[in-house]
Every structure is written in structure tokens, then in C-alpha cells.
Amino acid sequence: MGAQLRVYKRRIRSVTATKKITKAMEMIAASRVVKAQRKVAASTPYATELTRAVTAVGTGSNTKHPLTTQAETVTRSAVLLLTSDRGLAGAYNSNAIKAAEQLTERLEREGKQVTTYIVGRRGLAHYNFRERKVAESWTGFTDEPTYADAKKVAAPLIEAIETETAEGGVDELHIVFTEFVSMMTQTALDDRLLPLSLEEVAKEAAPKGEILPLYDFEPSAEDVLDALLPRYVESRIYNALLQSAASKHAATRRAMKSATDNAGELITTLSRLANAARQAEITQEISEIVGGSAALADATAGSDR
């Protein structure tokens, strides 16, 4: 019985130490998600206005440009998957990877060749384990991405969209990321970055019937689109990185809170078992003492006779 009590006490100490770690991780994630939310709110207006400007240029001119013009025959597509460098975030990474795989399957059913780009060690490990080809990958900044990181990711994608498909380029660019809806809700989404669907973007940019402004282009609309292309891709990728970072921290906070609560329940259960084992041990010792005392009394009575 004493050995069982020691086992319970050892497990209680182990679970208590784990609970302290998960509680600390929960508090760290809670502080990081607030900062990430602020960055998302700060980056969204710039991305929205840049999209409006691109839409105005695209709808106000007849210029054919990779940013706004759909290829007659789409043969190659690029998919950018955003995951995290670390785990302990519940289903955050698996949901994003699942969305990317579903998008890839859909594109391949349409007869398109898919080139995959990945941000984050978790997504890269998933693809490497299954021996799937990855064109390029980036790691080490998913918790706190900067605009410089977004530019680094966007550079090969812009080069691919500007290159002819016969020379290894792509006709369209998709991105898979996790949208931060609230502290309790994060949704894995796939979105087509290029070419822009001007009708859909125009509806999003002017939801209340607002008329887009008219512009005069100098020197030409094509030059303006050439200048806006890298800025548009960089801003959208940066916003998606921030959304994914906020979603990851929220998922980590939720997972660590659940782990902390489960640890507390387990400690309570083990404490009850330890108390029961200690009570059984005390009862057994008392029974042994009483039994020994009775045997001694009987022996003494027999010797007196």
C-alpha cells in the first residue's frame, strides 16, 4: 500500500510541474495574440486601399497585365501555404494543411500543374515526410512576421507570375492561410491572389454602392500596374502572415488552457486516490496493531492460567 501511495505522489508532482508549464505558455500566448491583433488591424487598411487602387486601374483601362488578366488557358498554378514553426496549437496546422491539400486536388482535377510554396516548419515537415515536392520554403518568423519577411516570400512568387509558363512560370497564385475571426474562431481559407477578379474586388471595395474614383495614368496604366504588382502581393502576404500568427497564438492559448484545466482535474483525481490509499494504509496499520494487541492479551491470559 505504501508503494502505491508513493506512485500517486510522484504522478501528482509530475502533473503539477506540467500544469505550471502549460499555464505559463497560456499566458505568453495571450499576450502575443493581443499584439498580433493590433498588427492585423494596422495592416488591413493599407492592403484594402492598395486593392482599391489596383481595381481602379484595372477597371479604368484595357491593359492586359498578369495582375488583372486571366490567361486563356491556365496550365500552372502556385499555392502558398502558411503554417507555423511550432506546434502545441491544436488543429491550427492540420486545418491549414488540409485546406491546401484540398485546393491542390481541385486544381489538379482541373488539369493544372501545381507548384507549392510553404511558410513554417510544420507544413514543410508534413510535405517532406510524404516526399512531396516543394518549390521553396521559409521558416523562423511565423510567430512575429515583419514586412521584410513578406517581401522575402513574395519575391519568388512575383518572379513566377511574371515568367512565361513555357519557361517555368505560373498563370495564377493562390494562398492558404488561417483567418483570425475571434479568440475562439480561426478559419483556414484559400484565396486567389493573382490574377485579380476585378468584379469581386470591386464589390468588396465598395459594399455600399460607392463609386470608385477615376484616374489619369502617367506614363501608362501598364507601368502603374507594374509598380503596384509587387506592393499588392507583398501587402496581401503580409496581412495573411499576421492573420496566421494571430490565429496560431489564439489556438495555442486555447490548447494550453485546456491542458491546464485537464491537469487540474487530473491532480484532483490523483489526490483523492492518494488520500484513499493513505487512509487504507492507516486502517491496515490500526488493524495490525489491534490484532497484535489482542494476540498478546490472549497469550498473557494463557500463561496466567
CSV table of C-alpha atoms in Angstrom, one decimal:
chain,number,residue,atom,x,y,z
A,1,MET,CA,0.0,0.0,0.0
A,2,GLY,CA,2.9,2.4,0.8
A,3,ALA,CA,4.3,1.8,-2.7
A,4,GLN,CA,1.0,2.7,-4.3
A,5,LEU,CA,0.9,6.0,-2.3
A,6,ARG,CA,4.4,6.9,-3.5
A,7,VAL,CA,3.3,6.3,-7.1
A,8,TYR,CA,0.4,8.7,-6.7
A,9,LYS,CA,2.6,11.4,-5.1
A,10,ARG,CA,5.1,11.1,-7.8
A,11,ARG,CA,2.5,11.5,-10.5
A,12,ILE,CA,1.0,14.5,-8.7
A,13,ARG,CA,4.4,16.2,-8.7
A,14,SER,CA,4.8,15.4,-12.4
A,15,VAL,CA,1.4,16.7,-13.4
A,16,THR,CA,1.8,19.8,-11.2
A,17,ALA,CA,5.1,20.7,-13.0
A,18,THR,CA,3.3,20.2,-16.4
A,19,LYS,CA,0.5,22.4,-15.2
A,20,LYS,CA,2.9,25.2,-14.4
A,21,ILE,CA,4.4,25.0,-17.9
A,22,THR,CA,1.1,25.0,-19.7
A,23,LYS,CA,-0.2,27.9,-17.6
A,24,ALA,CA,2.9,29.9,-18.5
A,25,MET,CA,2.5,29.1,-22.2
A,26,GLU,CA,-1.1,30.1,-22.0
A,27,MET,CA,-0.2,33.5,-20.5
A,28,ILE,CA,2.5,34.0,-23.1
A,29,ALA,CA,0.2,33.2,-26.0
A,30,ALA,CA,-2.5,35.5,-24.5
A,31,SER,CA,-0.1,38.4,-24.5
A,32,ARG,CA,1.2,37.7,-28.0
A,33,VAL,CA,-2.2,37.4,-29.6
A,34,VAL,CA,-3.1,40.9,-28.5
A,35,LYS,CA,0.0,42.3,-30.2
A,36,ALA,CA,-0.8,40.2,-33.3
A,37,GLN,CA,-4.4,41.5,-33.4
A,38,ARG,CA,-3.1,45.1,-33.3
A,39,LYS,CA,-0.7,44.4,-36.2
A,40,VAL,CA,-3.6,42.9,-38.2
A,41,ALA,CA,-5.8,45.9,-37.6
A,42,ALA,CA,-2.9,48.2,-38.6
A,43,SER,CA,-2.1,46.4,-41.8
A,44,THR,CA,-5.6,45.8,-43.1
A,45,PRO,CA,-6.4,49.4,-44.2
A,46,TYR,CA,-3.2,49.6,-46.4
A,47,ALA,CA,-4.0,46.3,-48.1
A,48,THR,CA,-7.6,47.4,-48.6
A,49,GLU,CA,-6.7,50.7,-50.2
A,50,LEU,CA,-4.0,49.2,-52.3
A,51,THR,CA,-6.5,46.7,-53.6
A,52,ARG,CA,-8.9,49.5,-54.4
A,53,ALA,CA,-6.2,51.3,-56.4
A,54,VAL,CA,-5.4,48.2,-58.4
A,55,THR,CA,-9.1,47.7,-59.1
A,56,ALA,CA,-9.4,51.3,-60.2
A,57,VAL,CA,-6.5,50.9,-62.6
A,58,GLY,CA,-7.8,47.5,-63.9
A,59,THR,CA,-11.3,48.7,-64.5
A,60,GLY,CA,-10.3,52.1,-65.9
A,61,SER,CA,-8.1,50.7,-68.6
A,62,ASN,CA,-7.9,47.9,-71.2
A,63,THR,CA,-4.3,47.0,-70.4
A,64,LYS,CA,-3.6,43.3,-70.3
A,65,HIS,CA,-1.4,42.6,-67.3
A,66,PRO,CA,-0.7,39.5,-65.2
A,67,LEU,CA,-2.2,41.3,-62.2
A,68,THR,CA,-5.6,41.6,-63.7
A,69,THR,CA,-5.8,39.4,-66.8
A,70,GLN,CA,-6.8,35.8,-66.7
A,71,ALA,CA,-4.8,33.6,-69.0
A,72,GLU,CA,-6.8,32.0,-71.8
A,73,THR,CA,-5.5,28.5,-70.8
A,74,VAL,CA,-4.3,28.1,-67.2
A,75,THR,CA,-1.8,25.3,-67.1
A,76,ARG,CA,0.3,26.0,-64.0
A,77,SER,CA,-0.8,27.3,-60.6
A,78,ALA,CA,1.3,28.3,-57.5
A,79,VAL,CA,0.0,27.6,-54.0
A,80,LEU,CA,1.5,29.4,-51.0
A,81,LEU,CA,0.7,27.5,-47.7
A,82,LEU,CA,1.1,29.4,-44.4
A,83,THR,CA,1.7,27.2,-41.3
A,84,SER,CA,3.7,27.8,-38.0
A,85,ASP,CA,7.2,26.9,-36.9
A,86,ARG,CA,5.9,25.4,-33.6
A,87,GLY,CA,3.2,23.0,-32.5
A,88,LEU,CA,1.0,22.9,-29.4
A,89,ALA,CA,-1.7,24.8,-31.2
A,90,GLY,CA,-4.5,22.3,-31.5
A,91,ALA,CA,-5.7,21.7,-35.1
A,92,TYR,CA,-4.3,25.0,-36.4
A,93,ASN,CA,-1.6,23.5,-38.6
A,94,SER,CA,-3.6,20.4,-39.7
A,95,ASN,CA,-6.6,22.6,-40.8
A,96,ALA,CA,-4.3,24.8,-43.0
A,97,ILE,CA,-2.6,21.8,-44.5
A,98,LYS,CA,-5.9,20.1,-45.1
A,99,ALA,CA,-7.2,23.2,-46.9
A,100,ALA,CA,-4.0,23.3,-49.0
A,101,GLU,CA,-4.3,19.7,-50.0
A,102,GLN,CA,-8.0,20.1,-51.0
A,103,LEU,CA,-7.1,23.1,-53.1
A,104,THR,CA,-4.3,21.2,-54.8
A,105,GLU,CA,-6.5,18.3,-55.6
A,106,ARG,CA,-9.1,20.6,-57.1
A,107,LEU,CA,-6.6,22.4,-59.2
A,108,GLU,CA,-5.1,19.1,-60.4
A,109,ARG,CA,-8.6,17.8,-61.3
A,110,GLU,CA,-8.9,20.9,-63.5
A,111,GLY,CA,-5.8,19.8,-65.3
A,112,LYS,CA,-3.4,22.3,-63.8
A,113,GLN,CA,0.1,21.6,-62.6
A,114,VAL,CA,0.6,22.9,-59.0
A,115,THR,CA,3.8,24.4,-57.6
A,116,THR,CA,3.8,24.5,-53.8
A,117,TYR,CA,5.5,27.1,-51.6
A,118,ILE,CA,5.4,26.7,-47.8
A,119,VAL,CA,5.9,29.0,-44.8
A,120,GLY,CA,6.5,27.3,-41.5
A,121,ARG,CA,8.3,24.2,-40.3
A,122,ARG,CA,5.1,22.2,-39.6
A,123,GLY,CA,3.9,22.4,-43.1
A,124,LEU,CA,7.3,21.7,-44.5
A,125,ALA,CA,7.7,18.7,-42.3
A,126,HIS,CA,4.3,17.4,-43.4
A,127,TYR,CA,5.3,17.6,-47.1
A,128,ASN,CA,8.8,16.3,-46.7
A,129,PHE,CA,7.6,13.3,-44.7
A,130,ARG,CA,5.2,12.4,-47.6
A,131,GLU,CA,8.0,13.1,-50.1
A,132,ARG,CA,6.0,15.8,-51.9
A,133,LYS,CA,7.9,18.4,-53.9
A,134,VAL,CA,8.2,21.9,-52.5
A,135,ALA,CA,9.5,24.7,-54.8
A,136,GLU,CA,10.6,26.9,-51.9
A,137,SER,CA,10.1,27.3,-48.2
A,138,TRP,CA,10.7,29.8,-45.4
A,139,THR,CA,10.9,29.3,-41.7
A,140,GLY,CA,11.8,31.1,-38.5
A,141,PHE,CA,9.5,34.1,-38.4
A,142,THR,CA,5.9,32.8,-38.2
A,143,ASP,CA,5.3,33.9,-34.6
A,144,GLU,CA,6.2,37.6,-35.3
A,145,PRO,CA,6.3,38.2,-39.1
A,146,THR,CA,7.6,41.5,-40.4
A,147,TYR,CA,7.1,43.2,-43.8
A,148,ALA,CA,10.6,42.3,-44.7
A,149,ASP,CA,9.6,38.6,-44.3
A,150,ALA,CA,6.6,39.2,-46.5
A,151,LYS,CA,8.9,40.7,-49.2
A,152,LYS,CA,11.2,37.7,-49.0
A,153,VAL,CA,8.3,35.3,-49.5
A,154,ALA,CA,6.7,37.4,-52.3
A,155,ALA,CA,9.9,37.8,-54.4
A,156,PRO,CA,9.9,34.3,-56.0
A,157,LEU,CA,6.1,34.3,-56.4
A,158,ILE,CA,6.2,37.6,-58.3
A,159,GLU,CA,9.0,36.3,-60.4
A,160,ALA,CA,7.0,33.1,-61.2
A,161,ILE,CA,3.9,35.1,-62.1
A,162,GLU,CA,5.9,37.4,-64.4
A,163,THR,CA,7.6,34.4,-66.1
A,164,GLU,CA,6.1,32.7,-69.1
A,165,THR,CA,4.7,29.2,-68.3
A,166,ALA,CA,6.8,27.7,-71.0
A,167,GLU,CA,9.9,28.9,-69.1
A,168,GLY,CA,8.7,27.6,-65.7
A,169,GLY,CA,6.3,30.4,-64.7
A,170,VAL,CA,2.7,30.2,-63.4
A,171,ASP,CA,-0.6,31.6,-64.6
A,172,GLU,CA,-2.2,32.1,-61.2
A,173,LEU,CA,-1.3,32.4,-57.5
A,174,HIS,CA,-3.3,31.0,-54.6
A,175,ILE,CA,-2.6,31.5,-50.9
A,176,VAL,CA,-3.8,29.2,-48.0
A,177,PHE,CA,-3.8,30.8,-44.5
A,178,THR,CA,-5.8,30.9,-41.3
A,179,GLU,CA,-8.1,33.9,-40.9
A,180,PHE,CA,-8.4,35.3,-37.3
A,181,VAL,CA,-12.1,35.7,-36.7
A,182,SER,CA,-12.1,35.9,-32.9
A,183,MET,CA,-10.3,34.4,-29.9
A,184,MET,CA,-12.4,31.3,-30.2
A,185,THR,CA,-12.7,31.0,-34.0
A,186,GLN,CA,-10.0,30.8,-36.6
A,187,THR,CA,-10.8,29.6,-40.1
A,188,ALA,CA,-8.5,28.1,-42.7
A,189,LEU,CA,-9.1,29.8,-46.1
A,190,ASP,CA,-7.8,29.6,-49.6
A,191,ASP,CA,-7.8,32.7,-51.7
A,192,ARG,CA,-6.6,33.5,-55.2
A,193,LEU,CA,-4.2,36.5,-55.1
A,194,LEU,CA,-3.4,36.7,-58.9
A,195,PRO,CA,-4.9,37.4,-61.2
A,196,LEU,CA,-7.4,39.7,-59.5
A,197,SER,CA,-11.1,39.1,-60.1
A,198,LEU,CA,-12.0,42.7,-60.6
A,199,GLU,CA,-15.8,42.3,-60.3
A,200,GLU,CA,-15.5,40.6,-56.9
A,201,VAL,CA,-12.8,43.0,-55.6
A,202,ALA,CA,-14.9,46.0,-56.7
A,203,LYS,CA,-17.9,44.7,-54.7
A,204,GLU,CA,-15.7,44.2,-51.6
A,205,ALA,CA,-14.1,47.7,-52.1
A,206,ALA,CA,-17.4,49.5,-52.5
A,207,PRO,CA,-20.0,47.4,-50.5
A,208,LYS,CA,-22.4,50.4,-50.1
A,209,GLY,CA,-22.6,51.4,-53.7
A,210,GLU,CA,-19.6,53.7,-53.5
A,211,ILE,CA,-18.2,54.6,-57.0
A,212,LEU,CA,-14.5,54.1,-57.5
A,213,PRO,CA,-12.6,57.3,-58.4
A,214,LEU,CA,-11.4,57.8,-62.0
A,215,TYR,CA,-7.6,58.2,-62.6
A,216,ASP,CA,-5.4,59.6,-65.3
A,217,PHE,CA,-2.4,57.3,-65.8
A,218,GLU,CA,1.0,58.8,-66.4
A,219,PRO,CA,3.0,57.4,-68.2
A,220,SER,CA,0.6,54.4,-68.7
A,221,ALA,CA,-1.7,52.1,-66.9
A,222,GLU,CA,0.7,49.2,-67.6
A,223,ASP,CA,3.5,51.0,-65.8
A,224,VAL,CA,1.3,51.7,-62.9
A,225,LEU,CA,0.3,48.0,-62.7
A,226,ASP,CA,4.0,47.0,-62.9
A,227,ALA,CA,4.7,49.3,-59.9
A,228,LEU,CA,1.6,48.1,-58.0
A,229,LEU,CA,2.1,44.3,-58.6
A,230,PRO,CA,4.9,43.7,-56.0
A,231,ARG,CA,3.3,46.1,-53.5
A,232,TYR,CA,-0.1,44.3,-53.8
A,233,VAL,CA,1.4,40.8,-53.4
A,234,GLU,CA,3.6,41.8,-50.5
A,235,SER,CA,0.8,43.6,-48.7
A,236,ARG,CA,-1.6,40.7,-49.1
A,237,ILE,CA,1.0,38.1,-48.0
A,238,TYR,CA,2.0,40.3,-45.0
A,239,ASN,CA,-1.6,40.6,-43.9
A,240,ALA,CA,-2.1,36.8,-44.3
A,241,LEU,CA,1.1,36.2,-42.2
A,242,LEU,CA,-0.3,38.4,-39.5
A,243,GLN,CA,-3.7,36.8,-39.6
A,244,SER,CA,-2.0,33.4,-39.3
A,245,ALA,CA,0.2,34.5,-36.4
A,246,ALA,CA,-2.8,35.8,-34.5
A,247,SER,CA,-4.7,32.6,-35.2
A,248,LYS,CA,-1.8,30.5,-34.1
A,249,HIS,CA,-1.4,32.3,-30.8
A,250,ALA,CA,-5.1,32.1,-30.2
A,251,ALA,CA,-5.1,28.4,-30.9
A,252,THR,CA,-2.1,27.9,-28.6
A,253,ARG,CA,-3.8,29.8,-25.8
A,254,ARG,CA,-6.9,27.7,-26.2
A,255,ALA,CA,-5.0,24.5,-26.3
A,256,MET,CA,-2.8,25.4,-23.3
A,257,LYS,CA,-5.9,26.5,-21.3
A,258,SER,CA,-7.5,23.1,-22.0
A,259,ALA,CA,-4.3,21.3,-21.0
A,260,THR,CA,-4.1,23.3,-17.8
A,261,ASP,CA,-7.7,22.6,-16.9
A,262,ASN,CA,-7.2,18.9,-17.6
A,263,ALA,CA,-4.0,18.9,-15.5
A,264,GLY,CA,-6.0,20.4,-12.6
A,265,GLU,CA,-8.7,17.7,-12.9
A,266,LEU,CA,-6.1,15.0,-13.0
A,267,ILE,CA,-4.4,16.4,-9.9
A,268,THR,CA,-7.7,16.4,-8.1
A,269,THR,CA,-8.4,12.8,-9.1
A,270,LEU,CA,-4.9,11.6,-8.1
A,271,SER,CA,-5.1,13.5,-4.8
A,272,ARG,CA,-8.3,11.6,-4.0
A,273,LEU,CA,-6.7,8.3,-4.9
A,274,ALA,CA,-3.7,9.2,-2.8
A,275,ASN,CA,-5.9,10.1,0.2
A,276,ALA,CA,-7.8,6.8,-0.2
A,277,ALA,CA,-4.5,4.9,-0.3
A,278,ARG,CA,-3.2,6.7,2.8
A,279,GLN,CA,-6.5,6.0,4.6
A,280,ALA,CA,-6.3,2.3,3.6
A,281,GLU,CA,-2.7,2.2,4.9
A,282,ILE,CA,-3.7,3.8,8.2
A,283,THR,CA,-6.6,1.4,8.6
A,284,GLN,CA,-4.4,-1.6,7.9
A,285,GLU,CA,-1.8,-0.4,10.4
A,286,ILE,CA,-4.5,0.1,13.1
A,287,SER,CA,-5.9,-3.4,12.3
A,288,GLU,CA,-2.5,-4.9,12.7
A,289,ILE,CA,-1.9,-3.1,16.0
A,290,VAL,CA,-5.3,-4.2,17.3
A,291,GLY,CA,-4.7,-7.7,16.1
A,292,GLY,CA,-1.3,-7.8,17.7
A,293,SER,CA,-2.6,-6.4,21.0
A,294,ALA,CA,-5.4,-9.0,21.1
A,295,ALA,CA,-3.0,-11.8,20.4
A,296,LEU,CA,-0.6,-10.5,23.1
A,297,ALA,CA,-3.5,-10.3,25.6
A,298,ASP,CA,-4.6,-13.9,24.8
A,299,ALA,CA,-1.0,-15.1,25.2
A,300,THR,CA,-0.7,-13.4,28.6
A,301,ALA,CA,-4.1,-14.8,29.8
A,302,GLY,CA,-3.0,-18.3,28.8
A,303,SER,CA,0.3,-18.0,30.7
A,304,ASP,CA,-1.5,-16.9,33.8
A,305,ARG,CA,-3.6,-20.0,33.7
